[in-house]
Coordinates of C-alpha atoms in Angstrom, one line a residue:
Chain A
X932 CA 11.6 7.8 6.8
X933 CA 10.1 11.4 6.7
X934 CA 7.8 11.6 9.1
X935 CA 4.2 11.6 8.5
X936 CA 3.6 14.9 9.9
X937 CA 5.6 17.0 7.0
X938 CA 4.0 14.8 4.7
X939 CA 1.0 15.3 5.7
X940 CA 1.4 19.2 4.4
X941 CA 3.2 18.2 1.7
X942 CA 0.0 16.2 0.0
X943 CA -1.8 19.3 0.0
X944 CA 0.2 22.1 -1.0
X945 CA 1.3 19.2 -4.0
X946 CA 0.3 17.5 -6.5
X947 CA 2.1 14.4 -5.6
X948 CA 3.1 12.2 -3.0
X949 CA 6.4 10.3 -3.7
X950 CA 6.4 6.5 -3.2
X951 CA 9.4 6.4 -2.2
X952 CA 9.1 8.5 0.9
X953 CA 5.9 7.3 1.2
X954 CA 5.3 3.6 1.3
X955 CA 8.8 1.2 3.7
X956 CA 11.2 -1.3 1.5
X957 CA 8.1 -3.5 3.5
X958 CA 5.2 -2.0 1.3
X959 CA 7.1 -2.1 -1.3
X960 CA 7.7 -5.9 -1.6
X961 CA 4.3 -6.7 -1.5
X962 CA 3.0 -4.9 -4.9
X963 CA 6.6 -6.5 -5.7
X964 CA 5.1 -9.1 -5.6
X965 CA 1.8 -8.8 -6.8
X966 CA 3.7 -8.0 -9.8
X967 CA 3.7 -11.3 -12.3
X968 CA 5.2 -11.6 -15.4
X969 CA 8.4 -10.8 -15.7
X970 CA 9.2 -7.9 -18.1
X971 CA 6.9 -6.2 -14.7
X972 CA 9.6 -7.2 -12.9
X973 CA 12.1 -6.3 -14.3
X974 CA 10.6 -3.4 -15.1
X975 CA 10.0 -2.3 -11.3
X976 CA 14.1 -3.2 -11.3
X977 CA 14.4 -0.7 -13.9
X978 CA 13.2 2.3 -12.2
X979 CA 15.5 3.0 -9.3
X980 CA 18.6 1.9 -7.0
X981 CA 15.6 1.4 -4.4
X982 CA 13.2 -0.4 -6.3
X983 CA 16.1 -2.1 -8.0
X984 CA 17.7 -3.0 -4.8
X985 CA 14.0 -4.9 -3.6
X986 CA 13.9 -6.6 -7.3
X987 CA 17.3 -8.6 -6.5
X988 CA 17.0 -9.4 -3.4
X989 CA 13.0 -10.2 -3.7
X990 CA 13.7 -13.0 -6.9
X991 CA 13.5 -16.5 -5.9
X992 CA 13.9 -18.6 -9.1
X993 CA 16.7 -17.5 -11.8
X994 CA 17.5 -19.5 -15.1
X995 CA 20.6 -18.3 -17.6
X996 CA 23.4 -18.6 -19.7
X997 CA 25.9 -16.6 -17.9
X998 CA 29.4 -16.9 -17.9
X999 CA 30.7 -15.7 -15.4
X1000 CA 30.9 -12.4 -14.8
X1001 CA 27.1 -11.9 -15.2
X1002 CA 27.1 -15.2 -12.7
X1003 CA 29.4 -12.9 -10.6
X1004 CA 27.2 -10.2 -11.2
X1005 CA 23.8 -12.6 -10.4
X1006 CA 24.7 -13.1 -7.1
X1007 CA 25.9 -10.2 -6.3
X1008 CA 22.2 -8.8 -7.3
X1009 CA 19.8 -12.1 -6.1
X1010 CA 21.7 -13.0 -3.0
X1011 CA 18.2 -14.7 -2.2
X1012 CA 18.3 -17.1 -5.0
X1013 CA 16.5 -20.2 -3.8
X1014 CA 17.1 -22.1 -7.5
X1015 CA 19.4 -21.5 -10.1
X1016 CA 19.0 -23.3 -13.8
X1017 CA 21.9 -23.3 -15.6
X1018 CA 21.0 -26.7 -18.1
X1019 CA 22.5 -26.4 -21.6
X1020 CA 20.8 -28.0 -24.3
X1021 CA 20.9 -27.1 -28.4
X1022 CA 18.5 -24.7 -27.8
X1023 CA 20.1 -22.9 -24.9
X1024 CA 23.8 -23.6 -24.7
X1025 CA 27.0 -20.6 -24.8
X1026 CA 30.9 -21.2 -25.4
X1027 CA 32.4 -21.9 -23.0
X1028 CA 29.3 -23.3 -21.2
X1029 CA 29.6 -23.5 -18.0
X1030 CA 32.6 -24.2 -16.1
X1031 CA 34.8 -25.4 -12.8
X1032 CA 35.5 -21.8 -12.2
X1033 CA 32.0 -20.7 -12.1
X1034 CA 30.6 -23.9 -10.0
X1035 CA 32.9 -21.6 -7.1
X1036 CA 30.9 -17.8 -7.5
X1037 CA 27.4 -19.7 -7.1
X1038 CA 29.0 -21.2 -4.4
X1039 CA 30.1 -18.5 -3.0
X1040 CA 27.2 -16.1 -3.9
X1041 CA 23.8 -18.1 -3.5
X1042 CA 24.7 -19.2 -0.2
X1043 CA 20.8 -19.4 -0.3
X1044 CA 21.0 -22.2 -2.9
X1045 CA 18.1 -25.6 -3.0
X1046 CA 18.3 -26.5 -5.6
X1047 CA 20.6 -26.3 -9.1
X1048 CA 20.3 -27.7 -12.9
X1049 CA 23.8 -28.5 -14.5
X1050 CA 22.0 -31.3 -16.9
X1051 CA 24.6 -31.7 -19.3
X1052 CA 26.8 -28.6 -18.2
X1053 CA 30.1 -31.0 -19.6
X1054 CA 32.3 -29.1 -19.0
X1055 CA 32.7 -29.9 -15.0
X1056 CA 34.5 -31.8 -12.9
X1057 CA 34.9 -33.2 -9.4
X1058 CA 36.6 -30.1 -8.9
X1059 CA 33.4 -28.5 -8.5
X1060 CA 31.3 -30.7 -6.9
X1061 CA 33.9 -30.0 -4.1
X1062 CA 33.2 -25.9 -3.6
X1063 CA 30.2 -26.7 -4.1
X1064 CA 29.7 -29.2 -1.6
X1065 CA 31.2 -26.9 0.8
X1066 CA 29.5 -24.2 0.0
X1067 CA 25.6 -24.8 -0.3
X1068 CA 24.6 -27.1 2.1
X1069 CA 21.6 -25.5 2.2
X1070 CA 21.1 -27.7 -0.9
X1071 CA 18.5 -29.9 -1.7
X1072 CA 17.8 -31.2 -5.3
X1073 CA 21.1 -31.4 -7.7
X1074 CA 20.5 -32.6 -11.4
X1075 CA 24.7 -33.1 -13.1
X1076 CA 22.9 -35.8 -15.2
X1077 CA 24.9 -36.6 -18.5
X1078 CA 28.6 -34.4 -16.9
X1079 CA 30.3 -37.3 -18.4
X1080 CA 33.7 -36.1 -15.9
X1081 CA 32.1 -36.5 -12.8
X1082 CA 33.6 -39.4 -10.2
X1083 CA 32.6 -40.7 -7.0
X1084 CA 35.3 -37.9 -5.3
X1085 CA 33.6 -35.0 -6.7
X1086 CA 29.7 -36.2 -6.5
X1087 CA 31.0 -37.8 -2.0
X1088 CA 32.2 -34.1 -1.7
X1089 CA 28.8 -33.0 -2.9
X1090 CA 26.6 -36.1 -0.3
X1091 CA 29.4 -35.3 2.5
X1092 CA 28.2 -31.2 2.6
X1093 CA 23.6 -31.0 1.5
X1094 CA 23.3 -33.2 3.7
X1095 CA 19.5 -32.2 2.9
X1096 CA 19.7 -33.2 0.2
X1097 CA 16.7 -34.9 -2.0
X1098 CA 16.7 -35.0 -5.5
X1099 CA 19.9 -36.6 -7.1
X1100 CA 20.3 -37.0 -11.2
X1101 CA 23.0 -38.8 -12.4
X1102 CA 21.5 -39.8 -16.3
X1103 CA 24.9 -40.9 -17.5
X1104 CA 27.4 -39.9 -15.6
X1105 CA 29.6 -43.2 -16.2
X1106 CA 31.8 -43.1 -13.6
X1107 CA 29.8 -43.3 -10.9
X1108 CA 30.2 -46.6 -8.9
X1109 CA 28.6 -47.9 -5.4
X1110 CA 30.8 -45.8 -3.9
X1111 CA 28.5 -42.4 -4.3
X1112 CA 26.2 -45.0 -3.2
X1113 CA 27.4 -45.7 0.8
X1114 CA 28.5 -42.5 1.1
X1115 CA 24.7 -41.3 0.3
X1116 CA 23.7 -43.9 3.2
X1117 CA 25.6 -42.2 5.7
X1118 CA 25.0 -38.4 4.5
X1119 CA 21.3 -37.6 3.1
X1120 CA 19.0 -39.2 5.2
X1121 CA 16.4 -37.3 3.7
X1122 CA 16.6 -38.5 -0.3
X1123 CA 13.9 -38.8 -2.0
X1124 CA 14.6 -39.1 -6.3
X1125 CA 17.6 -40.9 -7.5
X1126 CA 18.8 -40.9 -10.8
X1127 CA 21.5 -43.2 -12.2
X1128 CA 20.1 -44.2 -16.3
X1129 CA 23.3 -45.5 -17.5
X1130 CA 25.8 -45.6 -14.5
X1131 CA 26.4 -49.6 -15.5
X1132 CA 29.3 -49.7 -12.7
X1133 CA 26.8 -49.2 -10.2
X1134 CA 26.3 -54.0 -8.6
X1135 CA 23.8 -55.1 -6.0
X1136 CA 26.0 -54.2 -2.9
X1137 CA 25.5 -50.2 -4.1
X1138 CA 21.9 -51.0 -3.9
X1139 CA 22.1 -52.7 -0.8
X1140 CA 24.5 -49.9 1.7
X1141 CA 21.6 -47.4 -0.7
X1142 CA 18.7 -48.7 1.3
X1143 CA 20.7 -49.5 5.2
X1144 CA 20.7 -45.4 4.8
X1145 CA 18.1 -44.1 2.8
X1146 CA 14.6 -45.4 3.2
X1147 CA 12.5 -42.8 2.5
X1148 CA 12.9 -42.8 -1.7
X1149 CA 10.1 -42.1 -3.6
X1150 CA 11.3 -41.9 -7.3
X1151 CA 14.4 -45.3 -8.0
X1152 CA 16.1 -44.7 -11.7
X1153 CA 18.5 -47.7 -13.0
X1154 CA 17.4 -47.7 -16.0
X1155 CA 20.3 -49.9 -17.8
X1156 CA 21.9 -50.4 -14.4
X1157 CA 22.6 -54.0 -16.4
X1158 CA 24.5 -55.7 -12.7
X1159 CA 22.2 -54.6 -10.7
X1160 CA 20.0 -57.6 -10.2
X1161 CA 17.0 -59.1 -7.2
X1162 CA 19.0 -59.3 -4.9
X1163 CA 19.0 -55.4 -5.1
X1164 CA 16.5 -54.6 -5.6
X1165 CA 15.0 -56.3 -3.0
X1166 CA 16.5 -54.9 -0.4
X1167 CA 15.5 -50.9 -1.5
X1168 CA 11.8 -52.5 -2.0
X1169 CA 12.3 -53.6 2.3
X1170 CA 13.4 -50.3 2.6
X1171 CA 11.5 -48.1 1.5
X1172 CA 8.4 -50.0 1.3
X1173 CA 6.0 -46.7 2.3
X1174 CA 7.5 -44.4 -0.1
X1175 CA 8.5 -46.7 -3.2
X1176 CA 6.3 -45.5 -5.8
X1177 CA 7.7 -45.6 -9.1
X1178 CA 10.7 -47.8 -9.9
X1179 CA 13.2 -47.6 -13.3
X1180 CA 14.4 -50.8 -14.0
X1181 CA 14.7 -51.0 -18.0
X1182 CA 17.2 -53.6 -19.8
X1183 CA 18.1 -54.8 -16.0
X1184 CA 18.4 -58.4 -17.2
X1185 CA 19.4 -60.1 -14.4
X1186 CA 16.4 -59.0 -12.3
X1187 CA 13.9 -61.7 -11.9
X1188 CA 10.8 -63.2 -10.1
X1189 CA 12.1 -63.1 -6.4
X1190 CA 12.1 -58.5 -7.6
X1191 CA 8.5 -59.1 -8.2
X1192 CA 8.2 -60.5 -5.6
X1193 CA 9.6 -58.4 -3.0
X1194 CA 8.1 -55.2 -5.0
X1195 CA 4.3 -57.1 -4.6
X1196 CA 5.6 -58.0 -0.7
X1197 CA 6.5 -54.2 0.8
X1198 CA 5.6 -51.8 -2.1
X1199 CA 1.9 -51.7 -2.4
X1200 CA 2.2 -47.4 -2.8
X1201 CA 3.8 -48.4 -6.1
X1202 CA 2.1 -46.1 -9.4
X1203 CA 6.0 -46.4 -11.8
X1204 CA 7.1 -49.3 -12.6
X1205 CA 9.5 -49.5 -15.8
X1206 CA 10.5 -54.1 -16.6
X1207 CA 11.0 -53.3 -20.4
X1208 CA 13.8 -55.7 -21.5
X1209 CA 13.6 -58.3 -17.7
X1210 CA 12.9 -60.8 -19.9
X1211 CA 13.7 -63.8 -16.7
X1212 CA 10.1 -62.0 -15.4
X1213 CA 7.0 -64.7 -15.6
X1214 CA 3.3 -64.4 -15.2
X1215 CA 2.7 -66.1 -11.6
X1216 CA 5.3 -63.0 -10.3
X1217 CA 3.0 -60.2 -11.5
X1218 CA 0.0 -61.1 -11.2
X1219 CA 0.6 -61.5 -7.0
X1220 CA 2.4 -58.1 -8.0
X1221 CA -0.9 -56.8 -9.4
X1222 CA -3.0 -57.4 -6.6
X1223 CA -1.0 -56.2 -4.2
X1224 CA -0.2 -52.3 -6.3
X1225 CA -3.8 -52.4 -8.0
X1226 CA -4.6 -50.0 -6.0
X1227 CA -2.0 -47.1 -6.9
X1228 CA -0.4 -48.4 -10.5
X1229 CA -0.9 -46.4 -12.9
X1230 CA 1.9 -46.8 -15.6
X1231 CA 3.9 -50.3 -16.2
X1232 CA 6.3 -50.1 -18.4
X1233 CA 7.0 -54.3 -19.8
X1234 CA 7.6 -54.7 -23.0
X1235 CA 10.3 -57.5 -24.2
X1236 CA 9.0 -59.4 -20.8
X1237 CA 9.1 -62.7 -23.4
X1238 CA 7.5 -64.4 -20.2
X1239 CA 4.4 -62.5 -20.3
X1240 CA 1.1 -64.3 -21.7
X1241 CA -2.6 -63.6 -21.3
X1242 CA -3.1 -65.3 -17.5
X1243 CA -1.0 -62.7 -16.1
X1244 CA -2.1 -60.1 -18.1
X1245 CA -5.3 -60.2 -17.7
X1246 CA -5.3 -60.0 -14.0
X1247 CA -3.1 -56.9 -14.7
X1248 CA -5.5 -55.1 -16.1
X1249 CA -8.4 -56.6 -14.0
X1250 CA -7.2 -56.1 -10.8
X1251 CA -5.4 -53.2 -11.7
X1252 CA -8.2 -50.3 -12.5
X1253 CA -6.5 -47.1 -12.1
X1254 CA -3.8 -48.3 -14.7
X1255 CA -3.7 -45.2 -17.1
X1256 CA 0.0 -46.4 -19.1
X1257 CA 0.7 -49.6 -20.1
X1258 CA 3.6 -50.9 -22.6
X1259 CA 4.0 -54.9 -23.3
X1260 CA 5.0 -54.6 -26.9
X1261 CA 7.0 -57.6 -28.1
X1262 CA 5.5 -59.3 -25.5
X1263 CA 4.7 -62.1 -28.0
X1264 CA 2.7 -65.1 -25.9
X1265 CA 0.0 -62.1 -25.6
X1266 CA -3.2 -63.4 -28.2
X1267 CA -7.0 -62.3 -27.7
X1268 CA -7.5 -64.1 -24.9
X1269 CA -5.9 -61.9 -22.4
X1270 CA -8.9 -58.8 -23.6
X1271 CA -11.9 -61.2 -23.5
X1272 CA -10.9 -63.1 -20.0
X1273 CA -10.9 -59.0 -18.1
X1274 CA -13.3 -59.5 -15.4
X1275 CA -16.6 -56.9 -16.3
X1276 CA -17.1 -55.5 -12.9
X1277 CA -17.3 -51.7 -12.7
X1278 CA -16.0 -49.2 -12.9
X1279 CA -14.4 -49.8 -16.0
X1280 CA -10.3 -49.6 -16.9
X1281 CA -8.7 -46.1 -17.4
X1282 CA -6.0 -46.8 -19.3
X1283 CA -5.5 -44.3 -21.8
X1284 CA -2.1 -45.4 -23.6
X1285 CA -2.1 -48.9 -25.3
X1286 CA 1.7 -50.0 -26.9
X1287 CA 1.1 -53.4 -27.7
X1288 CA 3.3 -53.3 -30.5
X1289 CA 5.7 -56.5 -32.4
X1290 CA 2.6 -59.3 -30.5
X1291 CA 1.6 -60.9 -33.6
X1292 CA -0.7 -63.5 -31.8
X1293 CA -2.7 -59.8 -31.7
X1294 CA -5.7 -59.2 -33.8
X1295 CA -8.5 -56.5 -34.6
X1296 CA -11.1 -58.2 -32.3
X1297 CA -9.1 -58.4 -29.4
X1298 CA -8.4 -54.4 -29.3
X1299 CA -12.4 -54.6 -30.2
X1300 CA -13.3 -56.0 -26.7
X1301 CA -10.8 -54.2 -24.6
X1302 CA -12.5 -50.8 -26.5
X1303 CA -15.9 -52.0 -25.1
X1304 CA -14.5 -52.2 -22.0
X1305 CA -12.3 -49.1 -21.3
X1306 CA -13.5 -44.9 -22.4
X1307 CA -10.3 -43.1 -21.9
X1308 CA -8.2 -44.9 -24.8
X1309 CA -5.4 -41.5 -25.9
X1310 CA -3.2 -43.3 -27.8
X1311 CA -3.0 -47.2 -29.5
X1312 CA 0.7 -48.1 -30.8
X1313 CA -0.7 -51.5 -33.2
X1314 CA 2.7 -51.7 -35.3
X1315 CA 4.8 -54.1 -36.8
X1316 CA 1.0 -56.3 -35.6
X1317 CA 0.2 -58.7 -39.3
X1318 CA -3.6 -58.7 -38.3
X1319 CA -3.9 -55.8 -36.6
X1320 CA -5.1 -52.8 -39.9
X1321 CA -7.2 -50.0 -40.3
X1322 CA -8.6 -51.9 -43.2
X1323 CA -8.9 -54.6 -40.7
X1324 CA -11.1 -52.0 -37.6
X1325 CA -13.1 -51.0 -40.3
X1326 CA -13.9 -54.4 -41.9
X1327 CA -14.6 -55.1 -38.6
X1328 CA -16.8 -51.7 -37.9
X1329 CA -15.3 -51.1 -34.9
X1330 CA -15.6 -47.4 -33.7
X1331 CA -13.2 -45.3 -31.9
X1332 CA -13.3 -42.6 -29.6
X1333 CA -12.2 -38.6 -31.5
X1334 CA -9.5 -38.4 -29.4
X1335 CA -7.6 -41.9 -30.0
X1336 CA -4.8 -41.7 -31.9
X1337 CA -3.2 -45.3 -33.4
X1338 CA 0.0 -45.9 -34.8
X1339 CA 0.1 -47.7 -37.4
X1340 CA 2.9 -47.8 -39.1
X1341 CA 5.5 -45.6 -36.9
X1342 CA 3.8 -41.7 -38.4
X1343 CA 2.4 -40.4 -34.8
X1344 CA 4.8 -39.1 -32.7
X1345 CA 4.1 -41.4 -29.4
X1346 CA 4.0 -39.3 -25.9
X1347 CA 6.8 -39.3 -24.0
X1348 CA 5.6 -41.2 -21.4
X1349 CA 7.4 -44.5 -19.8
X1350 CA 11.0 -43.4 -20.0
Chain B
X1254 CA -18.6 12.8 10.3
X1255 CA -19.6 11.4 13.9
X1256 CA -21.8 8.8 14.0
X1257 CA -24.9 7.6 15.5
X1258 CA -24.8 6.1 18.9
X1259 CA -25.9 2.2 18.0
X1260 CA -29.4 0.9 19.7
X1261 CA -28.7 -2.3 21.6
X1262 CA -26.5 -1.0 25.1
X1263 CA -24.7 -4.3 25.0
X1264 CA -22.7 -3.7 22.0
X1265 CA -19.5 -1.1 22.4
X1266 CA -18.6 1.8 20.5
X1267 CA -15.5 3.0 20.4
X1268 CA -13.9 6.3 19.3
X1269 CA -11.1 6.7 16.6
X1270 CA -9.0 9.8 16.1
X1271 CA -7.6 10.9 13.0
X1272 CA -4.7 12.7 12.9
X1273 CA -6.0 15.8 12.2
X1274 CA -9.2 15.8 14.2
X1275 CA -11.9 14.4 13.0
X1276 CA -13.3 11.7 14.9
X1277 CA -14.8 8.7 14.3
X1278 CA -17.5 6.2 16.3
X1279 CA -17.5 3.0 14.9
X1280 CA -18.2 -0.3 16.8
X1281 CA -15.5 -3.0 19.0
X1282 CA -15.9 -5.7 16.7
X1283 CA -15.0 -3.1 13.4
X1284 CA -12.3 -1.5 14.8
X1285 CA -11.3 -4.7 16.4
X1286 CA -10.1 -5.2 12.3
X1287 CA -7.7 -2.9 12.8
X1288 CA -5.0 -5.1 14.4
X1289 CA -3.5 -1.6 15.5
X1290 CA -6.3 -1.3 17.3
X1291 CA -6.7 -4.7 18.8
X1292 CA -3.8 -4.3 20.5
X1293 CA -4.4 -1.0 21.5
X1294 CA -7.5 -2.2 23.4
X1295 CA -6.4 -5.4 24.7
X1296 CA -3.4 -2.9 26.8
X1297 CA -6.1 -1.1 27.8
X1298 CA -9.6 -2.3 28.5
X1299 CA -11.1 0.8 29.5
X1300 CA -10.0 3.6 26.9
X1301 CA -12.9 5.1 25.1
X1302 CA -10.9 6.8 22.4
X1303 CA -7.8 5.8 20.7
X1304 CA -5.6 7.9 18.8
X1305 CA -4.4 8.0 15.0
X1306 CA -2.3 10.1 14.8
X1307 CA -0.2 8.4 11.5
X1308 CA -3.7 8.3 9.6
X1309 CA -5.8 11.6 8.1
X1310 CA -9.4 11.9 8.6
X1311 CA -10.3 11.7 4.5
X1312 CA -8.3 8.2 5.0
X1313 CA -9.8 6.9 8.5
X1314 CA -14.3 7.4 7.1
X1315 CA -12.6 5.2 3.7
X1316 CA -10.7 2.3 5.8
X1317 CA -14.1 2.0 8.4
X1318 CA -16.7 1.9 4.9
X1319 CA -14.1 -1.0 3.3
X1320 CA -14.3 -2.9 6.5
X1321 CA -17.7 -3.2 6.7
X1322 CA -18.1 -3.7 3.4
X1323 CA -15.7 -5.6 2.3
X1324 CA -16.5 -8.3 0.3
X1325 CA -15.7 -9.8 -3.7
X1326 CA -17.5 -7.2 -5.5
X1327 CA -16.7 -4.6 -3.2
X1328 CA -12.9 -5.3 -3.7
X1329 CA -13.2 -5.4 -7.1
X1330 CA -15.0 -2.6 -7.4
X1331 CA -13.2 -0.1 -4.4
X1332 CA -9.7 0.6 -5.8
X1333 CA -10.6 1.7 -9.5
X1334 CA -12.0 4.6 -7.4
X1335 CA -9.2 5.9 -6.0
X1336 CA -6.0 7.6 -7.7
X1337 CA -2.1 6.7 -7.3
X1338 CA -1.6 9.1 -4.3
X1339 CA -5.4 7.6 -2.4
X1340 CA -4.2 4.1 -2.9
X1341 CA -0.8 5.2 -1.1
X1342 CA -1.8 6.9 1.3
X1343 CA -4.0 3.9 2.4
X1344 CA -2.3 2.0 1.8
X1345 CA -0.1 3.1 4.4
X1346 CA -3.1 3.7 7.0
X1347 CA -3.6 0.0 5.8
X1348 CA -0.2 -1.3 7.1
X1349 CA -1.0 0.9 10.2
X1350 CA -3.9 -0.1 11.3
X1351 CA -2.3 -3.9 10.4
X1352 CA -5.4 -4.9 8.6
X1353 CA -4.9 -7.4 6.0
X1354 CA -7.4 -7.7 3.3
X1355 CA -7.7 -4.0 2.9
X1356 CA -2.8 -4.4 2.8
X1357 CA -4.1 -6.7 0.3
X1358 CA -6.0 -5.7 -2.2
X1359 CA -4.1 -2.7 -2.5
X1360 CA -1.3 -3.9 -3.2
X1361 CA -2.9 -6.3 -6.4
X1362 CA -4.7 -2.7 -7.1
X1363 CA -0.9 -0.2 -7.3
X1364 CA 0.1 -3.9 -9.2
X1365 CA -1.8 -3.9 -11.4
X1366 CA -1.6 -0.7 -12.3
X1367 CA 2.4 -0.7 -13.4
X1368 CA 1.2 -3.9 -15.6
X1369 CA 2.7 -4.1 -19.4
X1370 CA 4.1 0.2 -18.5
X1371 CA 7.6 1.8 -19.2
X1372 CA 9.7 2.6 -16.7
X1373 CA 9.7 5.8 -17.2
X1374 CA 5.6 5.7 -16.9
X1375 CA 5.9 4.3 -13.5
X1376 CA 8.6 6.7 -12.5
X1377 CA 6.0 9.5 -13.2
X1378 CA 2.7 7.8 -11.7
X1379 CA 5.3 7.2 -8.2
X1380 CA 6.6 10.5 -8.3
X1381 CA 10.1 8.5 -8.5
X1382 CA 13.3 10.8 -9.7
X1383 CA 15.6 7.7 -12.3
X1384 CA 19.3 8.0 -10.3
X1385 CA 19.7 4.7 -12.7
X1386 CA 23.1 6.7 -14.2
X1387 CA 22.3 5.7 -18.0
X1388 CA 25.6 3.1 -18.0
X1389 CA 23.8 1.4 -15.4
X1390 CA 20.3 2.0 -17.2
X1391 CA 21.9 0.6 -20.2
X1392 CA 23.9 -2.6 -18.7
X1393 CA 20.8 -3.2 -16.5
X1394 CA 18.5 -3.9 -19.9
X1395 CA 21.3 -5.7 -21.7
X1396 CA 21.5 -7.6 -18.7
X1397 CA 18.2 -8.8 -19.2
X1398 CA 18.1 -9.0 -22.7
X1399 CA 21.1 -11.8 -23.2
X1400 CA 20.9 -13.5 -18.9
X1401 CA 16.8 -14.7 -19.9
X1402 CA 16.6 -14.8 -23.5
X1403 CA 14.3 -17.5 -24.6
X1404 CA 14.4 -18.8 -21.3
X1405 CA 11.0 -20.1 -19.5
X1406 CA 9.8 -17.8 -17.2
X1407 CA 9.4 -18.4 -13.6

């Protein structure tokens, strides 16, 4: 850097100060940090080599479509990258897609990487996972959903190498078995979010293993892991009692009252519960759950829970005043009485989204009662309810708030909650 | 440029000497906003004149004024008065004197002036020579286009 005394002399003679001589890297970085848009950051990099270097090393996150050549260049430029998003989708994909050798470039080049998104990168295999495990020891979040070739072998290598892993998405990785859960339990004690949707080989033993080491889990998604039952779920409830906020058990038909009772006993911080298709769950268990989790429960999906009737539904609606989303589709025993029995105390219900599709015993009357107790309703799904029709509402004179959409026959787009 | 001595005997005054010899008498609590000066005072307690070799009198005056008057309204108007040269020199001064509020204000101001402008404009305003070769520059522009197209903003 030129000394400031020369600069002062120059300043008197020249028209302008030369910023590259006047300011240090630190000052330029401070300015760059306040450049907001992507486009302006690019402009910054185009000005001169020095600014390019500053801009490249400042970049923390990158989302790109890039083959190995481009990745190598990016790795050379953006050495301090923290987040890399290479997720593929219909709108964002390229041939031949991300490969194992790309992962090699990534593992060797982006050593500070914490977040890696490889959603739908179908070409990658265990070989790629091995290099990730070897190279990216700071990795905290990995999404390999739908990377169908992956097996326990590669994923265990990730678990062993990336001990600070907090978030792992393995949706659709159908070859995954209990052995990955054991590896996670041994190596990744900070795990907070685990998605195993569709990993049908997972059993209770795996969950019990997981529970022994990973006791900080906040979100567990075992939707469609049809082999799990009460024993496995209960072990998680007990181990992660203070942390568990979201539990998804869609179509885990072997799960029943015992798991619900464990939730009630241990997990009062629960906010989201999906037990759609858990057809053995009974009223008594749900009532205990409603009471235990009344303060925090926000989202509840229990479609196809065929044993559910008015007594537990009214209990849920009365106790869980913070409940915003409720799905009781195909709960055929539910009638208008459930809504009648909701206690009238203040505050009113917080319900925003209610799905009662295919509940033939609910009529316009029941919905009317509900409307009276809840002023925030935004979406109501009443498909396949023979006694709930637009004409019926009009005849009864029911007035829905303007913002509320009603789905009578499937013509409205559903809000994407509770999946 | 020297200010009147304050009447209250309890409020200590300090003299700051700019690089071109101009003297400024300021109250201790004003001077303390400049962390560099604070460090100086901490080191030698009975110092009365502190040299500020990196800052011209013209800019030191502006800095002192800023410290006295800074608030949301003042800051918003402050940066509009200066041309790019002064902004840069003021930023240098603010960095040397370690005045975080002023640093923030100036960085924001400079960043704002290059908002939505082309690289050519930025070079002109800052007097920077383009040392990217035409091939390099073309490659960079292409890289940006292909790699980040259709992708969400950070």
